[in-house]
Amino acid sequence: MYETSLAERPVRTHAIKVHDAEGFEGMRRAGKLAAECLDMLVPHVVPGVLTDELDRLAREFILDNGALPACLGYKGYTKTVCISPNHVVCHGIPGPRALREGDIANIDVTVIVEGGWHGDTSRMYGVGAVSPRSRRLVDITFEAMNRGIAAARPGGRFGDIGAAIQNYVESQRASVVRDFCGHGLGRVFHDNPNVLHFGRKGDGETIKPGMFFTIEPMVNLGKPHVKVLSDGWTAVTRDKSLSAQFEHSVGVTETGVEIFTLSQTGLDKPPIQGLV
Ligand code: MF3
Ligand code: CO
Ligand code: CO
């Protein structure tokens, strides 16, 4: 996701790209592989696994499939995936840290396939048995992403997406992170537009067939405010409340959107074990 703070945002004033059939074909390949990578990780997300081990599995999977990990080397990032447990909002860096029973964690992967097309997707995973409030947050966040996707249609506005997400999340007494947003993508990883996960219906640019972008809301059980740790990447909730995120890459068709990063095996929301 992209930083929305004005200080960090590069000037990206060019028009939002409109892609052709070849672009859709490339994005289908990229999205499918990214989803398969997250499918592959499901049985490995267990108590005691090191986040570095999950990163290694993802990297080898991507390379074995003839693709490249987009994050590796991106702006100095040294890993393949971001793994963001519990109060980590996004951009958690894999390392020699074990996941523990009861954790919830987002794993975010971006692949680059032949032709340069990017598939960017993330999901929440439960580690062993998970508390009802954590599971509820995951459910709210998945529903928020899906409402955002459902609000994306040709002739509509980007604000329709943000409004659908924000209205739903706040109706559940949770909050939407403002400091990071979705983004255009294609042969560029982070392109125009910034896709805000809050806003007002009817605001923003018109959504047109051929536009490719991500929808990737971050939702907190507490306040929306975040801070970035001294490693320069890890974003956490200021109030230490739990945070969750899901992400899909989509392309606008004549009638709605095509989701490029759908799981072929029904794992878009990996099952989470409950307590008792
Ligand atoms: N995949 C993230 C996104 O959704 C970007 C991660 S950039 C990294 O846009 F460098 F932190 F990996
Ligand atoms: Co993204
Ligand atoms: Co991502």
Tab-separated table of C-alpha atoms and ligand atoms in Angstrom:
chain	number	residue	atom	x	y	z
A	1	MET	CA	0.000	0.000	0.000
A	2	TYR	CA	1.058	3.552	-0.450
A	3	GLU	CA	1.713	6.254	2.102
A	4	THR	CA	-0.933	8.937	1.797
A	5	SER	CA	0.888	11.555	3.855
A	6	LEU	CA	1.625	14.547	1.673
A	7	ALA	CA	5.248	14.635	2.766
A	8	GLU	CA	5.908	11.111	1.495
A	9	ARG	CA	3.777	11.049	-1.626
A	10	PRO	CA	5.631	11.524	-4.880
A	11	VAL	CA	4.068	13.788	-7.469
A	12	ARG	CA	2.060	11.526	-9.725
A	13	THR	CA	-0.005	13.861	-11.803
A	14	HIS	CA	-0.237	11.815	-14.989
A	15	ALA	CA	-3.602	10.448	-16.006
A	16	ILE	CA	-4.678	7.059	-14.707
A	17	LYS	CA	-3.640	4.431	-17.260
A	18	VAL	CA	-6.271	2.534	-19.212
A	19	HIS	CA	-5.030	-0.923	-20.225
A	20	ASP	CA	-5.990	-3.193	-23.132
A	21	ALA	CA	-6.744	-6.923	-23.444
A	22	GLU	CA	-3.043	-7.765	-23.311
A	23	GLY	CA	-2.862	-5.986	-19.948
A	24	PHE	CA	-5.779	-8.036	-18.620
A	25	GLU	CA	-4.062	-11.200	-19.797
A	26	GLY	CA	-0.826	-10.233	-18.029
A	27	MET	CA	-2.626	-9.247	-14.832
A	28	ARG	CA	-4.533	-12.551	-14.795
A	29	ARG	CA	-1.226	-14.419	-14.835
A	30	ALA	CA	0.295	-12.175	-12.157
A	31	GLY	CA	-2.780	-12.230	-9.924
A	32	LYS	CA	-3.162	-15.990	-10.172
A	33	LEU	CA	0.439	-16.621	-9.130
A	34	ALA	CA	0.244	-14.162	-6.222
A	35	ALA	CA	-2.922	-15.892	-4.981
A	36	GLU	CA	-1.310	-19.321	-5.356
A	37	CYS	CA	1.608	-18.125	-3.236
A	38	LEU	CA	-0.772	-17.117	-0.417
A	39	ASP	CA	-2.658	-20.432	-0.824
A	40	MET	CA	0.648	-22.310	-0.522
A	41	LEU	CA	1.442	-20.590	2.790
A	42	VAL	CA	-1.832	-21.559	4.528
A	43	PRO	CA	-0.661	-24.870	6.067
A	44	HIS	CA	2.650	-23.286	7.122
A	45	VAL	CA	1.122	-20.565	9.300
A	46	VAL	CA	1.221	-22.458	12.615
A	47	PRO	CA	2.422	-21.669	16.149
A	48	GLY	CA	6.226	-21.478	16.264
A	49	VAL	CA	6.879	-20.832	12.576
A	50	LEU	CA	9.438	-18.074	11.982
A	51	THR	CA	8.252	-15.228	9.790
A	52	ASP	CA	11.576	-15.571	7.951
A	53	GLU	CA	10.666	-19.173	7.102
A	54	LEU	CA	7.369	-18.031	5.559
A	55	ASP	CA	9.305	-15.405	3.593
A	56	ARG	CA	11.720	-18.058	2.297
A	57	LEU	CA	8.830	-20.328	1.235
A	58	ALA	CA	7.203	-17.434	-0.641
A	59	ARG	CA	10.447	-16.408	-2.353
A	60	GLU	CA	11.232	-19.951	-3.506
A	61	PHE	CA	7.667	-20.478	-4.716
A	62	ILE	CA	7.753	-17.294	-6.795
A	63	LEU	CA	11.191	-17.988	-8.280
A	64	ASP	CA	10.295	-21.646	-9.003
A	65	ASN	CA	7.337	-20.331	-10.995
A	66	GLY	CA	9.528	-18.124	-13.159
A	67	ALA	CA	8.448	-14.850	-11.551
A	68	LEU	CA	10.135	-12.219	-9.383
A	69	PRO	CA	9.282	-10.962	-5.888
A	70	ALA	CA	8.424	-7.272	-6.414
A	71	CYS	CA	9.217	-6.223	-2.840
A	72	LEU	CA	12.754	-7.641	-2.777
A	73	GLY	CA	14.955	-4.582	-3.261
A	74	TYR	CA	11.992	-2.222	-3.573
A	75	LYS	CA	13.041	1.078	-1.947
A	76	GLY	CA	15.609	-0.887	0.043
A	77	TYR	CA	13.176	-3.534	1.345
A	78	THR	CA	15.086	-6.817	1.788
A	79	LYS	CA	12.292	-9.422	1.956
A	80	THR	CA	9.769	-11.046	-0.379
A	81	VAL	CA	6.621	-10.578	1.695
A	82	CYS	CA	5.410	-8.300	4.452
A	83	ILE	CA	4.121	-10.109	7.552
A	84	SER	CA	2.131	-7.920	9.927
A	85	PRO	CA	0.893	-9.577	13.124
A	86	ASN	CA	-1.614	-8.229	15.659
A	87	HIS	CA	-1.079	-4.470	16.172
A	88	VAL	CA	1.212	-4.218	13.130
A	89	VAL	CA	-0.831	-2.388	10.492
A	90	CYS	CA	1.355	-3.155	7.450
A	91	HIS	CA	4.933	-3.539	6.169
A	92	GLY	CA	6.019	-5.890	8.972
A	93	ILE	CA	9.458	-7.249	8.065
A	94	PRO	CA	9.969	-11.022	8.270
A	95	GLY	CA	12.754	-12.053	10.623
A	96	PRO	CA	13.757	-14.624	13.252
A	97	ARG	CA	10.466	-14.070	15.052
A	98	ALA	CA	8.058	-16.912	15.774
A	99	LEU	CA	4.308	-16.554	15.323
A	100	ARG	CA	2.431	-17.561	18.470
A	101	GLU	CA	-0.842	-19.314	19.146
A	102	GLY	CA	-3.654	-16.763	19.044
A	103	ASP	CA	-1.878	-14.300	16.737
A	104	ILE	CA	-3.555	-12.971	13.623
A	105	ALA	CA	-1.188	-11.925	10.852
A	106	ASN	CA	-1.435	-10.361	7.421
A	107	ILE	CA	0.820	-11.726	4.695
A	108	ASP	CA	1.196	-9.435	1.678
A	109	VAL	CA	2.883	-10.599	-1.517
A	110	THR	CA	3.548	-8.955	-4.845
A	111	VAL	CA	4.899	-10.874	-7.836
A	112	ILE	CA	6.139	-9.699	-11.216
A	113	VAL	CA	5.472	-12.089	-14.086
A	114	GLU	CA	6.709	-12.184	-17.683
A	115	GLY	CA	5.825	-8.913	-19.376
A	116	GLY	CA	6.353	-6.987	-16.137
A	117	TRP	CA	2.806	-7.306	-14.748
A	118	HIS	CA	2.363	-7.035	-10.963
A	119	GLY	CA	-0.008	-9.160	-8.859
A	120	ASP	CA	-0.455	-7.688	-5.368
A	121	THR	CA	-2.602	-9.376	-2.722
A	122	SER	CA	-2.773	-9.972	1.009
A	123	ARG	CA	-4.821	-11.999	3.459
A	124	MET	CA	-5.207	-12.507	7.206
A	125	TYR	CA	-4.154	-15.815	8.725
A	126	GLY	CA	-4.946	-17.162	12.177
A	127	VAL	CA	-2.209	-18.887	14.168
A	128	GLY	CA	-3.742	-21.836	16.046
A	129	ALA	CA	-6.866	-20.985	18.033
A	130	VAL	CA	-7.820	-17.298	17.913
A	131	SER	CA	-10.019	-15.121	20.176
A	132	PRO	CA	-13.514	-14.042	19.108
A	133	ARG	CA	-12.555	-10.335	18.942
A	134	SER	CA	-9.618	-11.066	16.614
A	135	ARG	CA	-11.819	-13.210	14.394
A	136	ARG	CA	-14.457	-10.509	14.343
A	137	LEU	CA	-11.868	-7.941	13.186
A	138	VAL	CA	-10.757	-10.273	10.396
A	139	ASP	CA	-14.376	-10.766	9.300
A	140	ILE	CA	-15.065	-7.012	9.327
A	141	THR	CA	-11.940	-6.314	7.268
A	142	PHE	CA	-12.701	-8.990	4.662
A	143	GLU	CA	-16.252	-7.658	4.312
A	144	ALA	CA	-14.871	-4.092	4.049
A	145	MET	CA	-12.598	-5.065	1.150
A	146	ASN	CA	-15.460	-6.843	-0.600
A	147	ARG	CA	-17.790	-3.853	-0.179
A	148	GLY	CA	-15.073	-1.654	-1.665
A	149	ILE	CA	-14.735	-3.998	-4.624
A	150	ALA	CA	-18.520	-4.120	-5.072
A	151	ALA	CA	-18.617	-0.294	-5.155
A	152	ALA	CA	-16.064	-0.160	-8.008
A	153	ARG	CA	-17.788	0.145	-11.360
A	154	PRO	CA	-17.219	1.980	-14.640
A	155	GLY	CA	-18.786	5.440	-14.521
A	156	GLY	CA	-18.554	5.531	-10.731
A	157	ARG	CA	-15.989	7.470	-8.740
A	158	PHE	CA	-13.070	6.384	-6.589
A	159	GLY	CA	-14.800	8.066	-3.643
A	160	ASP	CA	-17.589	5.472	-3.941
A	161	ILE	CA	-15.068	2.797	-2.960
A	162	GLY	CA	-13.764	4.712	0.044
A	163	ALA	CA	-17.245	5.603	1.226
A	164	ALA	CA	-18.462	1.989	1.020
A	165	ILE	CA	-15.500	0.826	3.105
A	166	GLN	CA	-15.594	3.621	5.673
A	167	ASN	CA	-19.372	3.493	6.186
A	168	TYR	CA	-19.297	-0.234	6.792
A	169	VAL	CA	-16.224	-0.254	9.055
A	170	GLU	CA	-17.490	2.591	11.232
A	171	SER	CA	-20.932	0.932	11.478
A	172	GLN	CA	-19.048	-1.954	13.125
A	173	ARG	CA	-17.368	0.456	15.594
A	174	ALA	CA	-13.939	-0.111	14.049
A	175	SER	CA	-11.732	2.454	12.263
A	176	VAL	CA	-10.123	2.838	8.834
A	177	VAL	CA	-6.399	3.645	8.627
A	178	ARG	CA	-5.865	6.877	6.672
A	179	ASP	CA	-2.073	6.870	6.282
A	180	PHE	CA	-1.896	4.126	3.656
A	181	CYS	CA	-4.034	3.533	0.604
A	182	GLY	CA	-4.530	1.284	-2.391
A	183	HIS	CA	-2.876	2.175	-5.685
A	184	GLY	CA	-2.919	1.787	-9.417
A	185	LEU	CA	-0.682	-1.016	-10.669
A	186	GLY	CA	0.219	-2.813	-13.867
A	187	ARG	CA	3.759	-2.781	-15.214
A	188	VAL	CA	4.345	-0.223	-12.430
A	189	PHE	CA	4.051	-1.437	-8.801
A	190	HIS	CA	2.624	1.737	-7.229
A	191	ASP	CA	0.965	3.939	-9.830
A	192	ASN	CA	-1.835	6.493	-9.983
A	193	PRO	CA	-4.389	6.727	-8.494
A	194	ASN	CA	-4.215	6.661	-4.710
A	195	VAL	CA	-7.220	4.506	-3.800
A	196	LEU	CA	-8.407	5.867	-0.451
A	197	HIS	CA	-10.317	3.557	1.890
A	198	PHE	CA	-12.403	6.437	3.236
A	199	GLY	CA	-14.228	9.318	1.605
A	200	ARG	CA	-17.492	10.405	0.099
A	201	LYS	CA	-19.572	8.822	-2.611
A	202	GLY	CA	-19.269	10.822	-5.839
A	203	ASP	CA	-15.882	12.329	-4.944
A	204	GLY	CA	-12.672	11.682	-6.832
A	205	GLU	CA	-11.867	10.653	-10.378
A	206	THR	CA	-14.167	8.657	-12.624
A	207	ILE	CA	-13.553	4.906	-12.738
A	208	LYS	CA	-13.089	3.706	-16.327
A	209	PRO	CA	-12.815	0.307	-18.061
A	210	GLY	CA	-9.178	-0.792	-18.310
A	211	MET	CA	-8.040	0.804	-15.043
A	212	PHE	CA	-6.097	-1.556	-12.747
A	213	PHE	CA	-5.749	-0.900	-9.017
A	214	THR	CA	-5.685	-2.479	-5.573
A	215	ILE	CA	-8.255	-2.252	-2.800
A	216	GLU	CA	-6.518	-2.995	0.503
A	217	PRO	CA	-8.226	-1.534	3.563
A	218	MET	CA	-6.465	-1.585	6.922
A	219	VAL	CA	-8.948	-1.703	9.794
A	220	ASN	CA	-8.231	-1.142	13.503
A	221	LEU	CA	-10.299	-2.124	16.524
A	222	GLY	CA	-9.153	1.104	18.218
A	223	LYS	CA	-8.212	4.498	16.821
A	224	PRO	CA	-7.036	4.840	13.195
A	225	HIS	CA	-3.673	6.422	14.014
A	226	VAL	CA	-0.427	4.684	13.125
A	227	LYS	CA	3.287	5.237	13.614
A	228	VAL	CA	6.243	3.791	11.722
A	229	LEU	CA	8.958	2.118	13.813
A	230	SER	CA	12.659	3.042	13.620
A	231	ASP	CA	13.285	0.297	11.021
A	232	GLY	CA	11.584	2.691	8.612
A	233	TRP	CA	8.942	0.140	7.533
A	234	THR	CA	6.895	-1.456	10.309
A	235	ALA	CA	3.674	0.515	10.804
A	236	VAL	CA	1.842	-0.104	14.088
A	237	THR	CA	-1.303	1.252	15.705
A	238	ARG	CA	-0.471	4.123	18.071
A	239	ASP	CA	-2.896	2.790	20.689
A	240	LYS	CA	-1.593	-0.821	20.288
A	241	SER	CA	-5.041	-1.961	19.150
A	242	LEU	CA	-5.391	-4.902	16.769
A	243	SER	CA	-5.242	-4.211	13.045
A	244	ALA	CA	-6.179	-6.296	10.003
A	245	GLN	CA	-5.980	-6.007	6.215
A	246	PHE	CA	-7.015	-7.799	3.029
A	247	GLU	CA	-5.942	-6.854	-0.505
A	248	HIS	CA	-7.003	-7.727	-4.030
A	249	SER	CA	-5.795	-6.405	-7.391
A	250	VAL	CA	-8.683	-5.641	-9.757
A	251	GLY	CA	-9.290	-4.487	-13.319
A	252	VAL	CA	-12.329	-2.482	-14.411
A	253	THR	CA	-14.445	-4.132	-17.126
A	254	GLU	CA	-17.401	-2.715	-19.098
A	255	THR	CA	-19.783	-3.907	-16.384
A	256	GLY	CA	-17.871	-4.083	-13.088
A	257	VAL	CA	-14.483	-5.372	-12.028
A	258	GLU	CA	-12.469	-8.515	-12.573
A	259	ILE	CA	-10.554	-9.647	-9.473
A	260	PHE	CA	-7.132	-10.788	-10.657
A	261	THR	CA	-5.964	-12.210	-7.309
A	262	LEU	CA	-8.839	-14.563	-6.444
A	263	SER	CA	-7.845	-17.882	-4.884
A	264	GLN	CA	-8.602	-20.803	-7.189
A	265	THR	CA	-9.061	-22.991	-4.086
A	266	GLY	CA	-11.441	-20.923	-1.951
A	267	LEU	CA	-8.769	-19.543	0.393
A	268	ASP	CA	-9.416	-15.804	-0.088
A	269	LYS	CA	-10.200	-15.749	3.621
A	270	PRO	CA	-8.160	-18.612	5.073
A	271	PRO	CA	-10.139	-20.470	7.754
A	272	ILE	CA	-9.329	-19.399	11.311
A	273	GLN	CA	-9.749	-21.797	14.206
A	274	GLY	CA	-11.831	-20.493	17.111
A	275	LEU	CA	-11.199	-20.851	20.819
A	276	VAL	CA	-13.092	-23.754	22.459
B	1	MF3	N1	2.521	-5.073	-1.178
B	1	MF3	C1	2.479	-3.782	-0.556
B	1	MF3	C2	1.289	-3.087	-1.144
B	1	MF3	O1	0.228	-3.584	-0.958
B	1	MF3	C3	3.737	-3.007	-0.757
B	1	MF3	C4	4.855	-3.499	0.043
B	1	MF3	S1	6.230	-2.573	-0.360
B	1	MF3	C5	7.434	-3.282	0.546
B	1	MF3	O2	1.310	-2.141	-1.849
B	1	MF3	F1	8.523	-2.780	0.120
B	1	MF3	F2	7.200	-3.035	1.818
B	1	MF3	F3	7.417	-4.571	0.377
B	2	CO	CO	-0.823	-2.935	-2.723
B	3	CO	CO	0.281	-5.662	-1.157
